[in-house]
CSV table of C-alpha atoms and ligand atoms in Angstrom, one decimal:
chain,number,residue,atom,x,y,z
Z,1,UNK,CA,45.3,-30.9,-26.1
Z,2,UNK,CA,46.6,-31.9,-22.7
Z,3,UNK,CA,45.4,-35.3,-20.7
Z,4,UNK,CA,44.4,-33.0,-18.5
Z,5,UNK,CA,42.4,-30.5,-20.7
Z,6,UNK,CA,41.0,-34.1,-22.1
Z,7,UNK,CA,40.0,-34.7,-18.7
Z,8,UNK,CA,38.0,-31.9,-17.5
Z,9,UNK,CA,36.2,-31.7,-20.5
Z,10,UNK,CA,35.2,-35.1,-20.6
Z,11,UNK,CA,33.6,-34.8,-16.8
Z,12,UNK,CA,32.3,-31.4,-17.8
Z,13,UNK,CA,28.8,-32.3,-18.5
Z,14,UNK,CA,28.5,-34.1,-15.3
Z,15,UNK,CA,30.5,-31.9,-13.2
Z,16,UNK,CA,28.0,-29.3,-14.4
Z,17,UNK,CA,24.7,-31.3,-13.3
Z,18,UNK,CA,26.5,-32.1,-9.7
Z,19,UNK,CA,25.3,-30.7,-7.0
Z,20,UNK,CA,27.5,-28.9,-4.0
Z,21,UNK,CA,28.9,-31.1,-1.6
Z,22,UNK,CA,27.8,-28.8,1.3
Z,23,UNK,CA,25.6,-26.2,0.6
Z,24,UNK,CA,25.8,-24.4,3.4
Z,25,UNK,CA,29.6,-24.3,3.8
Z,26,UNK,CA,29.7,-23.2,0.2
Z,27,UNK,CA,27.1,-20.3,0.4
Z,28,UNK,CA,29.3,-19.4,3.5
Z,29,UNK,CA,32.7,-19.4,2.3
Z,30,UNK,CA,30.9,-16.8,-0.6
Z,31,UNK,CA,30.0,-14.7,1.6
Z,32,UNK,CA,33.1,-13.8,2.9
Z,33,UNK,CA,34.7,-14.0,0.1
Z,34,UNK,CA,31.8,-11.2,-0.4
Z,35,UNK,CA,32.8,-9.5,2.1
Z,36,UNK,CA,36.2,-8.6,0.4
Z,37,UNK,CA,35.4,-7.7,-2.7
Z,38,UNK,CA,34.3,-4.1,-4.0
Z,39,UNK,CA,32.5,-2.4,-6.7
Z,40,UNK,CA,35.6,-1.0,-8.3
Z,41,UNK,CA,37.8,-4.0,-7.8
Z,42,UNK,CA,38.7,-6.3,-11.1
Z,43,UNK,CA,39.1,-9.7,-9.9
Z,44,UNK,CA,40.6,-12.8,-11.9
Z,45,UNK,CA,39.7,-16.1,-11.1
Z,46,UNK,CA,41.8,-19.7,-11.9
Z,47,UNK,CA,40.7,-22.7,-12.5
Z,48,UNK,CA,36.4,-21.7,-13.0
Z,49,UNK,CA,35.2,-24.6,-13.7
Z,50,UNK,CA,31.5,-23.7,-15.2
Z,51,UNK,CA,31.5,-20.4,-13.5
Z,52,UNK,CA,29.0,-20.6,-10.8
Z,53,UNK,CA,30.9,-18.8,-8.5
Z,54,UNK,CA,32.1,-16.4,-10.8
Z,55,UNK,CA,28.4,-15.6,-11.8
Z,56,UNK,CA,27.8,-14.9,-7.9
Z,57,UNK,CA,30.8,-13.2,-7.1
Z,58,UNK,CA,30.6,-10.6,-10.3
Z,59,UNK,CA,27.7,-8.8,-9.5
Z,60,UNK,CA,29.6,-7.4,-7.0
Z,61,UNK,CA,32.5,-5.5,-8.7
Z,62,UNK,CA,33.4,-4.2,-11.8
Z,63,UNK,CA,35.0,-6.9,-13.7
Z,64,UNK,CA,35.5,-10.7,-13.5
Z,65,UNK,CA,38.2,-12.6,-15.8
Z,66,UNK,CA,37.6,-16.3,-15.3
Z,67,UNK,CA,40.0,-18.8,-16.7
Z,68,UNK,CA,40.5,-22.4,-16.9
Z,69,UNK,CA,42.1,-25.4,-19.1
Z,70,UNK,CA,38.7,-27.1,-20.4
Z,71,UNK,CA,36.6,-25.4,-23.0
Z,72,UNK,CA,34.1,-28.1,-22.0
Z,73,UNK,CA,33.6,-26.3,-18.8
Z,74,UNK,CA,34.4,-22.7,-20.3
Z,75,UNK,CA,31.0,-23.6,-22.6
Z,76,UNK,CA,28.7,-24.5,-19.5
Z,77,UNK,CA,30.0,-21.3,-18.1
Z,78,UNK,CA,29.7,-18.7,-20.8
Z,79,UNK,CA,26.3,-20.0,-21.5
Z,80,UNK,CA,25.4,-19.8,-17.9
Z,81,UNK,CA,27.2,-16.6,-17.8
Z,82,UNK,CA,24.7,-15.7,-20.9
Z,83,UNK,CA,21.6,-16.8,-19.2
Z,84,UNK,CA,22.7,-14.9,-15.8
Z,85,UNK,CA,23.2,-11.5,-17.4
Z,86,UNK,CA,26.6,-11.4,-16.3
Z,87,UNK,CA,28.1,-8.2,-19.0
Z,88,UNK,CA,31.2,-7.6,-16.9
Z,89,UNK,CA,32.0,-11.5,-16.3
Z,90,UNK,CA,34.5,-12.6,-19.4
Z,91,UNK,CA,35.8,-16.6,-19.6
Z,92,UNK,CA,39.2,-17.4,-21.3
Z,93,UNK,CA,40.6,-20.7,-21.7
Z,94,UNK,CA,43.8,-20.1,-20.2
Z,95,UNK,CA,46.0,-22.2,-17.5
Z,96,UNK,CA,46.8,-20.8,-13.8
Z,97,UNK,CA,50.5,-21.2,-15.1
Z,98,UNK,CA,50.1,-18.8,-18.0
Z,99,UNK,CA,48.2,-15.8,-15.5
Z,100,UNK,CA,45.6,-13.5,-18.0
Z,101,UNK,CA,46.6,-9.8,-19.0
Z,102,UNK,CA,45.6,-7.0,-17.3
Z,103,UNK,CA,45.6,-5.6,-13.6
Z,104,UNK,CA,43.8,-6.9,-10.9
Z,105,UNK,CA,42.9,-6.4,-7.5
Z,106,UNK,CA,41.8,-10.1,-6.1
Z,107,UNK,CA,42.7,-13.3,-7.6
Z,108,UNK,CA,40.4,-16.2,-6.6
Z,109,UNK,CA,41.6,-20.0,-7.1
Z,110,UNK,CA,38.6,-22.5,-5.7
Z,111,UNK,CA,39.5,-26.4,-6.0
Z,112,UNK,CA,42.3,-25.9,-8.2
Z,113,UNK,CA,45.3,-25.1,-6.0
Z,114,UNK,CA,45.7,-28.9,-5.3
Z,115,UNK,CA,46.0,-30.2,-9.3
Z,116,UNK,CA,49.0,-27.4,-9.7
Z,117,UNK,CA,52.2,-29.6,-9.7
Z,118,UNK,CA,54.7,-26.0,-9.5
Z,119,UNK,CA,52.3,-24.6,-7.1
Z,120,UNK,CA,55.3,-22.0,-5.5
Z,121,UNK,CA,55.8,-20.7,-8.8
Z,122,UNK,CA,52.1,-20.1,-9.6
Z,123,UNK,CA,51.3,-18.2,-6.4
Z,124,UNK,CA,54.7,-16.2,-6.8
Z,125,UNK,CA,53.4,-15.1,-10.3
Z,126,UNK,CA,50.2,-14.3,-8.9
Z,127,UNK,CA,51.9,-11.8,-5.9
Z,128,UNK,CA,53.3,-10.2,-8.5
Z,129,UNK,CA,50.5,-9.4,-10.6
Z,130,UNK,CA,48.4,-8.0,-7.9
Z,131,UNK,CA,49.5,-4.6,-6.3
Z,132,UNK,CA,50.3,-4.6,-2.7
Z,133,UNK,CA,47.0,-5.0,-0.7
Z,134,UNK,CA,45.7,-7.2,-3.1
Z,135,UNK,CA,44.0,-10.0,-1.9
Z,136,UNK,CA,44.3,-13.8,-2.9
Z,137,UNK,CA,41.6,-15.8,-2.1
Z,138,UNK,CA,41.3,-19.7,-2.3
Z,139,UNK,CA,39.7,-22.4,-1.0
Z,140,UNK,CA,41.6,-26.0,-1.4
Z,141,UNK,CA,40.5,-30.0,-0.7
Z,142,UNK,CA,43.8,-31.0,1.8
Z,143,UNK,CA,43.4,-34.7,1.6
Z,144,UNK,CA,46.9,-34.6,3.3
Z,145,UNK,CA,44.8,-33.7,6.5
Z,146,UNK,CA,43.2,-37.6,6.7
Z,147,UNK,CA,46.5,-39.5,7.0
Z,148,UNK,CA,45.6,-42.5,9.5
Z,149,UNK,CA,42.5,-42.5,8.1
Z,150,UNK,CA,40.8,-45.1,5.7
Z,151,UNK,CA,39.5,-42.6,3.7
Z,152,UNK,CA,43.1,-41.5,2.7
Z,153,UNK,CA,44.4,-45.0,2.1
Z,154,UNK,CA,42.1,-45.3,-0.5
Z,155,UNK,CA,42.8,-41.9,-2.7
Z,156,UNK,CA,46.5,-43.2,-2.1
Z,157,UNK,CA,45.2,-46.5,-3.6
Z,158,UNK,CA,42.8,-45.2,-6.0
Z,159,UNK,CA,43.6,-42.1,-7.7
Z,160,UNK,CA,46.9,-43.7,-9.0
Z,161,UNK,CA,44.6,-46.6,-10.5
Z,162,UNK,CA,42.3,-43.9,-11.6
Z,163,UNK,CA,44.7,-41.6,-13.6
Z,164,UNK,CA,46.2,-45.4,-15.0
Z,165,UNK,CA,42.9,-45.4,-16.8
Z,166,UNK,CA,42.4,-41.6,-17.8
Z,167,UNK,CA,39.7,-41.1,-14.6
Z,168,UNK,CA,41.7,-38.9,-12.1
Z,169,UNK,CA,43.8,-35.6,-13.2
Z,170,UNK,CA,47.4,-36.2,-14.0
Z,171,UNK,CA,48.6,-34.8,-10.7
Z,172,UNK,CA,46.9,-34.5,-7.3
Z,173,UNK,CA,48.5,-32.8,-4.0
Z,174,UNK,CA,47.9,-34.4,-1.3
Z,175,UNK,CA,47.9,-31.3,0.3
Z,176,UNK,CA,48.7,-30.6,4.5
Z,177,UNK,CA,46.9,-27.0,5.8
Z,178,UNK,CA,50.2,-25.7,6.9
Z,179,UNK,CA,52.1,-26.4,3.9
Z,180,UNK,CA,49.7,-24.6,1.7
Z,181,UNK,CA,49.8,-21.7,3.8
Z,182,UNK,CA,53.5,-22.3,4.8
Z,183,UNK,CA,53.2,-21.8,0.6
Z,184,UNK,CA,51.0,-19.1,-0.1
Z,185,UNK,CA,53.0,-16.7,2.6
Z,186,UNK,CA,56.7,-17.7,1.1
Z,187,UNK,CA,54.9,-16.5,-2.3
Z,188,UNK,CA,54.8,-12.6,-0.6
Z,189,UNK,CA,51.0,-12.9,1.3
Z,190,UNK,CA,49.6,-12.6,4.7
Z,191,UNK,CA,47.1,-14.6,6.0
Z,192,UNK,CA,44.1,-12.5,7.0
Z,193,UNK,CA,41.4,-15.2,7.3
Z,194,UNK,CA,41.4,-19.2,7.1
Z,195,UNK,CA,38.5,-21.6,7.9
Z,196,UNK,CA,37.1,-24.8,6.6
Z,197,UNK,CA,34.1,-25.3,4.2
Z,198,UNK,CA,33.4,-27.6,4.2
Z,199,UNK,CA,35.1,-29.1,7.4
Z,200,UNK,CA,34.8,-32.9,6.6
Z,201,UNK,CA,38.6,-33.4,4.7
Z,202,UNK,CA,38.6,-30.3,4.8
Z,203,UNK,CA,38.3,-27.5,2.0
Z,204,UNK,CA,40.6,-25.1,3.6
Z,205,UNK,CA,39.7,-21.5,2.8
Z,206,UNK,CA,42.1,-18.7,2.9
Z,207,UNK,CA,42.1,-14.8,2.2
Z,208,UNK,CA,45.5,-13.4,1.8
Z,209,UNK,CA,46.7,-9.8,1.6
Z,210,UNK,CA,50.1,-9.0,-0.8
Z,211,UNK,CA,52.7,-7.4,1.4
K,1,SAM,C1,37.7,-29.3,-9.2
K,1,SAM,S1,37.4,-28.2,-10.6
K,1,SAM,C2,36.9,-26.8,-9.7
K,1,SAM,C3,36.1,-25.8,-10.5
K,1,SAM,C4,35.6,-24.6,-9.8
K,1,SAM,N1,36.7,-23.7,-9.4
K,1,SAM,C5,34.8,-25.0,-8.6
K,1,SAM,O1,35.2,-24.8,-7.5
K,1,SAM,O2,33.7,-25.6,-8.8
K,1,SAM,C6,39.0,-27.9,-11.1
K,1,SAM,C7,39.0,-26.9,-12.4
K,1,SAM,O3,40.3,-26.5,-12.6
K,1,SAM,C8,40.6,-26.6,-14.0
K,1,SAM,N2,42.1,-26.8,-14.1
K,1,SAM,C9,42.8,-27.9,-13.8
K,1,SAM,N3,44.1,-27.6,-13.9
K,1,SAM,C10,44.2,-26.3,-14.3
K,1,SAM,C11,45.3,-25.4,-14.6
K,1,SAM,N4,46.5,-25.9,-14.6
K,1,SAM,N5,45.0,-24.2,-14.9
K,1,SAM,C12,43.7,-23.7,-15.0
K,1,SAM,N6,42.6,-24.5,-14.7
K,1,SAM,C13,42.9,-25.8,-14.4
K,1,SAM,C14,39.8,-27.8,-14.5
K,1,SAM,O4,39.5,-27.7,-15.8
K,1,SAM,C15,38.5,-27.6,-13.6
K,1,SAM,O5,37.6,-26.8,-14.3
């Protein structure tokens, strides 16, 4: 097991009982994402977590593979999964770097593009799994945004202290808007749709299209 697997699943009970930072921005970044997705489309999802948005979003189409690195937040999730009735929703303990078989029409990564150290590489491998049209759709903390600000200063300070002592993942971006999308493009996308929920460091959302 990873530090980082170790990580995830130790905060996974906690992370589970946490409630959404912003509500409302969450509820309406869904609803575009929503918005994109059809009943025949089979969409694979990075970095779950317990699978609350997969739950949501796989009503909606005909098949939902969610992956992540922590079994302790895989277990929240196929037990919520359970509860939810969600048949078509399946959750595989598998890392963004390593993408699930099969073919897919939408690949979703929410929170997650930020703790990817090769993150080119990733989103390359992801343009080539989908077929062209395929969407990618992602929504990403860019604490690079709040340089000058106190707030970044201190996740400068602390999440080095914090990973010293096993409390921070072992890599965090500090990601910039325009280098993630600068990113995302150079991996074979166009950007169709960006906003920010919520706005306050911001989560930056984006829907891309494969060329
Ligand atoms: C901040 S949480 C976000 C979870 C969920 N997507 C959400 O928005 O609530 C990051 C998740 O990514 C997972 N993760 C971290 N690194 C990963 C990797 N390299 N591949 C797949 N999952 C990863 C963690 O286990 C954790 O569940």
């Amino acid at each position: 097991m990873t530090a980082d697997m170790k990580f995830w699943d130790n905060i996974a009970p906690k992370y589970a009982k946490s409630s959404i930072r912003d509500e409302e921005s969450y509820r309406y970044a869904l609803g575009r994402t929503r918005s994109y997705l059809k009943p025949n489309d089979r969409v694979l999802e990075l970095g779950c977590g317990t699978a609350s948005t997969a739950i949501e979003l796989a009503k909606g189409v005909e098949s939902f593979v969610a992956t992540d690195i922590s079994d302790g937040m895989l277990a929240v999730g196929r037990q919520r999964a359970q509860e939810a009735g969600a048949d078509n929703l399946t959750l595989l303990h598998r890392p963004a770097e390593d993408l699930a078989d099969g073919e897919f029409d939408a690949v979703l990564a929410h929170n997650l593009l930020h703790l990817i150290p090769n993150l080119e590489e990733v989103l390359r491998n992801v343009a080539a799994k989908l077929p062209t049209g395929g969407l990618f759709i992602s929504k990403t903390p860019c604490l690079g945004e709040q340089v000058g600000t106190w707030k970044y200063y201190m996740f400068k300070v602390a999440i080095p202290l914090m990973k010293l002592v096993g409390k921070a993942p072992s890599f965090v971006d500090f990601t910039r808007m325009q280098d993630l999308e600068a990113a995302v493009q150079a991996a074979g996308f166009e950007i169709i749709e960006t906003g920010n929920y919520p706005p306050s460091t911001p989560s930056r959302y984006l829907v891309a299209r494969k060329r």
